[in-house]
Amino acid sequence: MKVALTIKPWWVLPTSTEHTWAPGMVLAQEAADLIAAGHEVVVYAAKGSQTAGELVDFDMLPYKEIKQGDIPSIQVSIREQYYLHEFLRRTIEHLRTNPVDVLHLHDYRDYPVFKAANLGVPIVATVHGDYYENFTHAPAEILKSFESANLISLTKPRKLPAGMTPPVGVVHNTFDAERFKFIEQPKDRLVYVGRITDGKGSDLAIKVADGSKSPLDIYGGQFPSTQFEQEFLRLVKASKYATYHGRLQQSEVEPAYDAKAMIFPIREAEGFPLGVLEALSTGTPVITFDVGGMSDIVTDGVNGFVVPADDIAAMVVAIDKIDQIDRKACRQSVISRFSPETVVQKQLAVFKKVIDQNG
């Protein structure tokens, strides 16, 4: 099977040194998995990307890294859209003369453009983010457009947005647990790793640490605003237990998970947080709120605890029970469910399904 994978030309694959780009990491891993399974892969991405298979970049640099001088931010945004449309145009023209068996988009927003191109190729699009949150209360024009689309959800939707068709398949992100060493004797501390945002609940992690009187090390960056950053740093300063270490360099990721538990008090549903899989791969159990697809990753009482949303007290109680969790079971939960070999077979099953439907 010949598969084309596309992604917006914002950063290089799998991710930039300054910005963690989860969709780029996922696409790069998918390309490697498909190649390992014996399939042919073409990747359309920004120049300088590192990926298995054939990279087609049209000599276009990652837009987010292009220096344009001192210009208004609105002009940066305007040019960004033109840059994207030019990249998509070149991708479509290349596909016309270099046909594939299936086209996999890693941004569902590009679906109408490729559908209008009439390439005669089945199109599949992965929804990076929570399936329900992406489409609930969406305009009728969007919902109607996706009636005939083949959308992949990263986790099983708890419910469908009104008027939205079910996903063509549920395919978890693949994750290679062997990249992380098993930590058998962890430090007596809690850890939070992720973006420092309201949706991720990084501020709530501090409240959990204070409530449990447990040392908490926080790693992450990408504040949504200066105001949020200032308030977050104020909470850290006021806490007797929380310490903020800033954004992690790649070499620092693995040691960060050396803890008795990872706290993940997420407020807003998201698709598939890679930090949770990283923690589990080291044997570190995860305590999280029952939001979105978190229960697809964390099985209560097996590789961590899933407590009711916003229930800080329940999270504190879970910390007291963390010694009940077998750290080896945490690592095994990733190996058995999210290994490249397991996930690529699910991906291929979806591709074959849409190819057969396309006739």
CSV table of C-alpha atoms in Angstrom, one decimal:
chain,number,residue,atom,x,y,z
A,1,MET,CA,0.0,0.0,0.0
A,2,LYS,CA,1.2,3.5,-0.8
A,3,VAL,CA,0.2,6.1,1.8
A,4,ALA,CA,0.5,9.9,1.6
A,5,LEU,CA,0.7,11.7,4.9
A,6,THR,CA,0.2,15.5,5.1
A,7,ILE,CA,0.6,18.1,7.8
A,8,LYS,CA,0.7,21.9,7.8
A,9,PRO,CA,4.2,23.4,7.1
A,10,TRP,CA,4.5,25.2,10.4
A,11,TRP,CA,7.4,23.4,12.0
A,12,VAL,CA,9.8,20.6,11.0
A,13,LEU,CA,8.9,17.0,11.9
A,14,PRO,CA,8.8,15.5,14.4
A,15,THR,CA,8.9,18.7,16.4
A,16,SER,CA,10.9,21.9,16.8
A,17,THR,CA,13.4,22.6,19.5
A,18,GLU,CA,11.4,25.5,20.7
A,19,HIS,CA,7.8,24.1,20.4
A,20,THR,CA,6.4,20.7,21.2
A,21,TRP,CA,4.3,19.8,18.3
A,22,ALA,CA,2.3,16.6,19.1
A,23,PRO,CA,0.7,16.1,15.6
A,24,GLY,CA,4.2,16.3,14.0
A,25,MET,CA,5.5,13.7,16.4
A,26,VAL,CA,2.5,11.5,15.8
A,27,LEU,CA,2.9,11.7,12.0
A,28,ALA,CA,6.6,11.0,12.1
A,29,GLN,CA,6.0,7.9,14.2
A,30,GLU,CA,3.2,6.8,11.9
A,31,ALA,CA,5.5,7.1,8.9
A,32,ALA,CA,8.1,4.9,10.6
A,33,ASP,CA,5.5,2.3,11.6
A,34,LEU,CA,4.1,2.0,8.1
A,35,ILE,CA,7.6,1.7,6.6
A,36,ALA,CA,8.4,-1.0,9.2
A,37,ALA,CA,5.2,-2.8,8.2
A,38,GLY,CA,6.4,-2.9,4.6
A,39,HIS,CA,4.3,-0.1,3.1
A,40,GLU,CA,5.4,2.8,0.9
A,41,VAL,CA,5.0,6.3,2.5
A,42,VAL,CA,5.2,9.8,1.1
A,43,VAL,CA,5.3,12.7,3.6
A,44,TYR,CA,4.3,16.3,2.7
A,45,ALA,CA,5.9,18.5,5.3
A,46,ALA,CA,8.2,21.5,5.8
A,47,LYS,CA,11.8,21.5,4.6
A,48,GLY,CA,14.2,20.1,7.1
A,49,SER,CA,11.8,17.5,8.5
A,50,GLN,CA,13.1,14.2,9.7
A,51,THR,CA,10.9,11.4,8.6
A,52,ALA,CA,10.8,7.8,7.3
A,53,GLY,CA,9.7,7.4,3.7
A,54,GLU,CA,9.9,10.0,1.0
A,55,LEU,CA,9.8,13.6,2.1
A,56,VAL,CA,8.3,16.1,-0.3
A,57,ASP,CA,8.8,19.7,1.0
A,58,PHE,CA,8.7,21.8,-2.2
A,59,ASP,CA,11.8,23.6,-0.7
A,60,MET,CA,9.4,25.4,1.7
A,61,LEU,CA,10.9,26.2,5.1
A,62,PRO,CA,8.8,25.9,8.3
A,63,TYR,CA,6.7,29.1,8.4
A,64,LYS,CA,7.0,29.6,12.1
A,65,GLU,CA,10.8,29.8,11.8
A,66,ILE,CA,11.0,32.2,9.0
A,67,LYS,CA,12.3,35.6,10.1
A,68,GLN,CA,10.2,38.4,8.4
A,69,GLY,CA,11.6,41.5,10.2
A,70,ASP,CA,9.7,43.8,12.4
A,71,ILE,CA,6.1,43.6,10.9
A,72,PRO,CA,2.7,43.7,12.6
A,73,SER,CA,1.5,40.4,13.9
A,74,ILE,CA,-1.7,40.6,11.7
A,75,GLN,CA,0.6,40.6,8.7
A,76,VAL,CA,2.3,37.5,10.0
A,77,SER,CA,-1.1,35.8,10.3
A,78,ILE,CA,-2.2,36.9,6.8
A,79,ARG,CA,0.9,35.6,5.2
A,80,GLU,CA,0.7,32.4,7.2
A,81,GLN,CA,-2.6,31.5,5.5
A,82,TYR,CA,-1.2,32.3,2.0
A,83,TYR,CA,1.8,30.2,2.8
A,84,LEU,CA,-0.4,27.3,3.8
A,85,HIS,CA,-2.6,27.5,0.7
A,86,GLU,CA,0.5,27.6,-1.5
A,87,PHE,CA,1.8,24.5,0.2
A,88,LEU,CA,-1.6,22.7,-0.2
A,89,ARG,CA,-1.7,23.7,-3.9
A,90,ARG,CA,1.7,22.2,-4.5
A,91,THR,CA,0.7,19.1,-2.6
A,92,ILE,CA,-2.4,18.6,-4.7
A,93,GLU,CA,-0.5,19.1,-7.9
A,94,HIS,CA,2.2,16.6,-6.8
A,95,LEU,CA,-0.5,14.0,-5.9
A,96,ARG,CA,-2.1,14.4,-9.4
A,97,THR,CA,1.1,13.0,-11.0
A,98,ASN,CA,2.2,10.8,-8.2
A,99,PRO,CA,-0.9,8.8,-7.2
A,100,VAL,CA,-1.3,6.9,-3.9
A,101,ASP,CA,-3.7,4.4,-2.5
A,102,VAL,CA,-4.9,6.6,0.4
A,103,LEU,CA,-4.3,10.1,1.6
A,104,HIS,CA,-4.1,10.7,5.4
A,105,LEU,CA,-4.5,14.2,6.6
A,106,HIS,CA,-3.2,15.2,10.0
A,107,ASP,CA,-5.4,18.3,10.2
A,108,TYR,CA,-9.0,17.7,9.4
A,109,ARG,CA,-9.4,21.4,8.5
A,110,ASP,CA,-7.7,20.6,5.2
A,111,TYR,CA,-10.3,18.1,4.2
A,112,PRO,CA,-12.5,20.4,2.1
A,113,VAL,CA,-9.6,21.5,0.1
A,114,PHE,CA,-8.4,18.0,-0.8
A,115,LYS,CA,-12.0,16.9,-1.4
A,116,ALA,CA,-12.5,19.7,-3.9
A,117,ALA,CA,-9.4,18.7,-5.7
A,118,ASN,CA,-11.1,15.4,-6.9
A,119,LEU,CA,-7.9,13.4,-6.8
A,120,GLY,CA,-9.8,10.1,-6.9
A,121,VAL,CA,-8.1,8.9,-3.8
A,122,PRO,CA,-9.7,7.9,-0.5
A,123,ILE,CA,-9.1,10.6,2.2
A,124,VAL,CA,-8.8,9.9,5.9
A,125,ALA,CA,-8.3,12.7,8.5
A,126,THR,CA,-7.2,12.3,12.1
A,127,VAL,CA,-8.8,14.6,14.6
A,128,HIS,CA,-6.0,15.7,16.9
A,129,GLY,CA,-7.9,16.7,20.0
A,130,ASP,CA,-11.1,15.4,21.6
A,131,TYR,CA,-13.6,14.3,19.0
A,132,TYR,CA,-16.6,15.7,20.8
A,133,GLU,CA,-15.0,19.0,21.7
A,134,ASN,CA,-13.9,19.6,18.1
A,135,PHE,CA,-17.4,19.4,16.7
A,136,THR,CA,-20.0,20.2,19.5
A,137,HIS,CA,-22.1,23.2,18.6
A,138,ALA,CA,-20.3,23.4,15.2
A,139,PRO,CA,-22.1,25.3,12.4
A,140,ALA,CA,-24.3,23.1,10.2
A,141,GLU,CA,-22.1,23.7,7.2
A,142,ILE,CA,-19.2,22.0,9.0
A,143,LEU,CA,-21.2,19.1,10.2
A,144,LYS,CA,-22.8,18.5,6.8
A,145,SER,CA,-19.3,18.6,5.2
A,146,PHE,CA,-18.2,15.7,7.3
A,147,GLU,CA,-21.2,13.4,6.6
A,148,SER,CA,-19.1,11.7,3.9
A,149,ALA,CA,-15.7,12.2,5.5
A,150,ASN,CA,-13.5,9.5,7.0
A,151,LEU,CA,-12.5,10.9,10.4
A,152,ILE,CA,-10.3,9.0,12.8
A,153,SER,CA,-10.7,9.7,16.6
A,154,LEU,CA,-7.8,9.2,18.9
A,155,THR,CA,-10.1,7.9,21.7
A,156,LYS,CA,-13.6,6.5,21.8
A,157,PRO,CA,-16.0,9.4,21.9
A,158,ARG,CA,-18.2,9.2,25.0
A,159,LYS,CA,-21.0,10.9,23.0
A,160,LEU,CA,-21.3,12.4,19.6
A,161,PRO,CA,-22.0,16.1,18.9
A,162,ALA,CA,-25.5,16.6,17.7
A,163,GLY,CA,-25.6,16.1,13.9
A,164,MET,CA,-22.1,14.6,13.7
A,165,THR,CA,-21.4,11.2,12.2
A,166,PRO,CA,-19.3,8.6,14.2
A,167,PRO,CA,-15.6,8.4,13.4
A,168,VAL,CA,-14.6,5.8,10.8
A,169,GLY,CA,-12.3,4.3,13.4
A,170,VAL,CA,-10.6,4.8,16.7
A,171,VAL,CA,-6.9,4.7,16.5
A,172,HIS,CA,-4.7,5.6,19.5
A,173,ASN,CA,-1.4,7.3,18.9
A,174,THR,CA,1.4,4.8,18.7
A,175,PHE,CA,4.1,5.1,21.4
A,176,ASP,CA,7.4,3.3,21.7
A,177,ALA,CA,7.8,2.6,25.5
A,178,GLU,CA,11.4,1.3,24.8
A,179,ARG,CA,12.5,4.9,24.4
A,180,PHE,CA,12.1,5.3,28.2
A,181,LYS,CA,13.9,3.4,30.9
A,182,PHE,CA,11.9,1.8,33.7
A,183,ILE,CA,12.3,3.5,37.1
A,184,GLU,CA,11.8,0.9,39.7
A,185,GLN,CA,12.7,3.0,42.8
A,186,PRO,CA,11.3,6.5,42.2
A,187,LYS,CA,11.9,9.6,44.2
A,188,ASP,CA,9.3,10.4,46.9
A,189,ARG,CA,7.7,13.3,45.0
A,190,LEU,CA,4.9,14.2,42.5
A,191,VAL,CA,5.5,15.5,39.0
A,192,TYR,CA,3.5,17.5,36.5
A,193,VAL,CA,4.8,17.6,32.9
A,194,GLY,CA,2.9,19.6,30.2
A,195,ARG,CA,2.0,23.0,28.9
A,196,ILE,CA,1.3,25.5,31.6
A,197,THR,CA,-2.3,26.3,30.7
A,198,ASP,CA,-5.7,26.5,32.3
A,199,GLY,CA,-7.0,23.6,30.2
A,200,LYS,CA,-4.2,21.3,31.4
A,201,GLY,CA,-4.9,22.2,35.0
A,202,SER,CA,-1.3,23.0,35.9
A,203,ASP,CA,-2.6,25.4,38.6
A,204,LEU,CA,-4.7,22.7,40.1
A,205,ALA,CA,-1.6,20.5,40.4
A,206,ILE,CA,-0.3,23.0,42.9
A,207,LYS,CA,-3.5,22.7,45.0
A,208,VAL,CA,-3.2,18.9,44.9
A,209,ALA,CA,0.4,19.1,46.2
A,210,ASP,CA,-0.6,21.5,48.9
A,211,GLY,CA,-3.5,19.3,49.9
A,212,SER,CA,-1.5,16.1,50.1
A,213,LYS,CA,1.6,17.9,51.5
A,214,SER,CA,3.7,16.2,48.9
A,215,PRO,CA,6.7,17.8,47.0
A,216,LEU,CA,5.7,18.6,43.4
A,217,ASP,CA,8.1,19.4,40.5
A,218,ILE,CA,6.4,21.1,37.6
A,219,TYR,CA,7.9,21.1,34.1
A,220,GLY,CA,6.6,22.9,31.1
A,221,GLY,CA,6.1,26.2,29.3
A,222,GLN,CA,4.0,27.8,26.5
A,223,PHE,CA,1.9,30.0,28.8
A,224,PRO,CA,-1.3,31.1,27.1
A,225,SER,CA,-0.9,34.7,28.3
A,226,THR,CA,1.3,37.0,30.4
A,227,GLN,CA,-1.5,37.3,32.9
A,228,PHE,CA,-1.8,33.5,33.3
A,229,GLU,CA,2.0,33.2,33.7
A,230,GLN,CA,2.1,35.8,36.5
A,231,GLU,CA,-0.8,34.2,38.3
A,232,PHE,CA,0.7,30.7,38.0
A,233,LEU,CA,4.1,31.9,39.3
A,234,ARG,CA,2.3,33.6,42.2
A,235,LEU,CA,0.7,30.3,43.1
A,236,VAL,CA,4.1,28.5,43.0
A,237,LYS,CA,5.7,31.1,45.2
A,238,ALA,CA,2.8,30.8,47.7
A,239,SER,CA,3.1,27.0,47.9
A,240,LYS,CA,5.2,25.2,50.4
A,241,TYR,CA,5.4,22.1,48.1
A,242,ALA,CA,5.5,23.1,44.5
A,243,THR,CA,8.7,24.0,42.5
A,244,TYR,CA,8.6,25.2,38.9
A,245,HIS,CA,11.5,24.2,36.7
A,246,GLY,CA,10.6,25.8,33.4
A,247,ARG,CA,10.5,24.1,30.0
A,248,LEU,CA,12.2,20.8,29.5
A,249,GLN,CA,15.0,20.2,27.0
A,250,GLN,CA,14.7,16.8,25.2
A,251,SER,CA,17.5,15.3,27.3
A,252,GLU,CA,15.7,16.2,30.5
A,253,VAL,CA,12.4,14.6,29.7
A,254,GLU,CA,13.1,11.1,31.0
A,255,PRO,CA,14.5,12.1,34.4
A,256,ALA,CA,11.6,14.3,35.0
A,257,TYR,CA,9.3,11.3,35.4
A,258,ASP,CA,11.3,10.0,38.3
A,259,ALA,CA,8.4,10.3,40.8
A,260,LYS,CA,5.9,8.3,42.7
A,261,ALA,CA,3.1,9.6,40.6
A,262,MET,CA,2.3,12.1,37.8
A,263,ILE,CA,-0.5,14.5,38.5
A,264,PHE,CA,-2.6,15.4,35.5
A,265,PRO,CA,-5.6,17.5,36.6
A,266,ILE,CA,-6.9,18.2,33.1
A,267,ARG,CA,-9.9,20.5,32.8
A,268,GLU,CA,-10.5,20.5,29.0
A,269,ALA,CA,-10.8,17.3,26.9
A,270,GLU,CA,-7.9,16.6,24.5
A,271,GLY,CA,-7.0,13.8,22.2
A,272,PHE,CA,-4.1,11.9,23.5
A,273,PRO,CA,-1.6,13.6,25.8
A,274,LEU,CA,1.8,12.1,25.1
A,275,GLY,CA,3.2,13.1,28.5
A,276,VAL,CA,0.9,10.6,30.2
A,277,LEU,CA,2.3,7.8,28.0
A,278,GLU,CA,5.8,8.9,28.7
A,279,ALA,CA,5.2,8.8,32.5
A,280,LEU,CA,3.6,5.3,32.3
A,281,SER,CA,6.5,4.1,30.2
A,282,THR,CA,8.9,4.8,33.0
A,283,GLY,CA,6.6,3.0,35.4
A,284,THR,CA,5.2,6.2,37.0
A,285,PRO,CA,1.4,5.9,37.6
A,286,VAL,CA,-0.8,8.7,36.6
A,287,ILE,CA,-3.6,10.4,38.6
A,288,THR,CA,-6.0,12.2,36.4
A,289,PHE,CA,-9.5,13.6,36.2
A,290,ASP,CA,-12.2,11.7,34.3
A,291,VAL,CA,-12.2,14.1,31.4
A,292,GLY,CA,-12.3,13.3,27.6
A,293,GLY,CA,-10.5,10.2,26.7
A,294,MET,CA,-8.3,10.0,29.8
A,295,SER,CA,-10.0,6.7,30.9
A,296,ASP,CA,-8.8,5.3,27.5
A,297,ILE,CA,-5.2,5.6,28.7
A,298,VAL,CA,-5.4,5.4,32.5
A,299,THR,CA,-7.3,2.4,34.0
A,300,ASP,CA,-8.4,3.1,37.5
A,301,GLY,CA,-6.5,1.0,40.0
A,302,VAL,CA,-4.3,-0.6,37.4
A,303,ASN,CA,-1.8,2.1,36.0
A,304,GLY,CA,-3.1,5.0,38.1
A,305,PHE,CA,-6.3,6.5,39.3
A,306,VAL,CA,-9.1,8.3,37.4
A,307,VAL,CA,-11.1,10.6,39.7
A,308,PRO,CA,-14.2,12.8,39.1
A,309,ALA,CA,-13.5,16.0,37.2
A,310,ASP,CA,-12.4,19.0,39.4
A,311,ASP,CA,-12.4,16.8,42.5
A,312,ILE,CA,-9.1,17.8,44.1
A,313,ALA,CA,-9.9,16.0,47.3
A,314,ALA,CA,-10.4,12.7,45.5
A,315,MET,CA,-7.0,13.3,43.8
A,316,VAL,CA,-5.4,13.8,47.2
A,317,VAL,CA,-6.9,10.5,48.4
A,318,ALA,CA,-5.6,8.8,45.3
A,319,ILE,CA,-2.1,9.9,46.2
A,320,ASP,CA,-2.3,8.1,49.5
A,321,LYS,CA,-3.1,4.9,47.6
A,322,ILE,CA,-0.4,5.2,45.0
A,323,ASP,CA,1.7,2.4,46.5
A,324,GLN,CA,-1.1,0.0,45.5
A,325,ILE,CA,-0.2,0.5,41.9
A,326,ASP,CA,2.4,-1.9,40.3
A,327,ARG,CA,4.9,0.2,38.4
A,328,LYS,CA,5.6,-2.7,36.0
A,329,ALA,CA,1.9,-2.8,35.2
A,330,CYS,CA,2.1,0.9,34.3
A,331,ARG,CA,4.8,0.2,31.7
A,332,GLN,CA,3.1,-2.9,30.4
A,333,SER,CA,-0.1,-1.0,29.8
A,334,VAL,CA,1.7,1.1,27.2
A,335,ILE,CA,3.6,-1.8,25.6
A,336,SER,CA,0.5,-3.9,25.2
A,337,ARG,CA,-2.0,-1.2,24.0
A,338,PHE,CA,0.0,1.5,22.2
A,339,SER,CA,3.0,-0.3,20.7
A,340,PRO,CA,3.8,0.5,17.1
A,341,GLU,CA,3.0,-3.0,16.0
A,342,THR,CA,-0.5,-2.9,17.7
A,343,VAL,CA,-1.5,0.6,16.5
A,344,VAL,CA,-0.3,0.3,12.9
A,345,GLN,CA,-2.6,-2.7,12.4
A,346,LYS,CA,-5.5,-0.6,13.5
A,347,GLN,CA,-4.4,2.2,11.2
A,348,LEU,CA,-4.1,-0.2,8.2
A,349,ALA,CA,-7.5,-1.6,9.0
A,350,VAL,CA,-9.1,1.9,8.7
A,351,PHE,CA,-7.1,2.5,5.4
A,352,LYS,CA,-8.3,-0.8,3.9
A,353,LYS,CA,-11.9,0.0,5.0
A,354,VAL,CA,-12.0,3.3,3.2
A,355,ILE,CA,-10.2,2.0,0.2
A,356,ASP,CA,-12.9,-0.8,-0.1
A,357,GLN,CA,-15.7,1.7,0.3
A,358,ASN,CA,-14.2,3.9,-2.4
A,359,GLY,CA,-14.4,1.0,-4.8
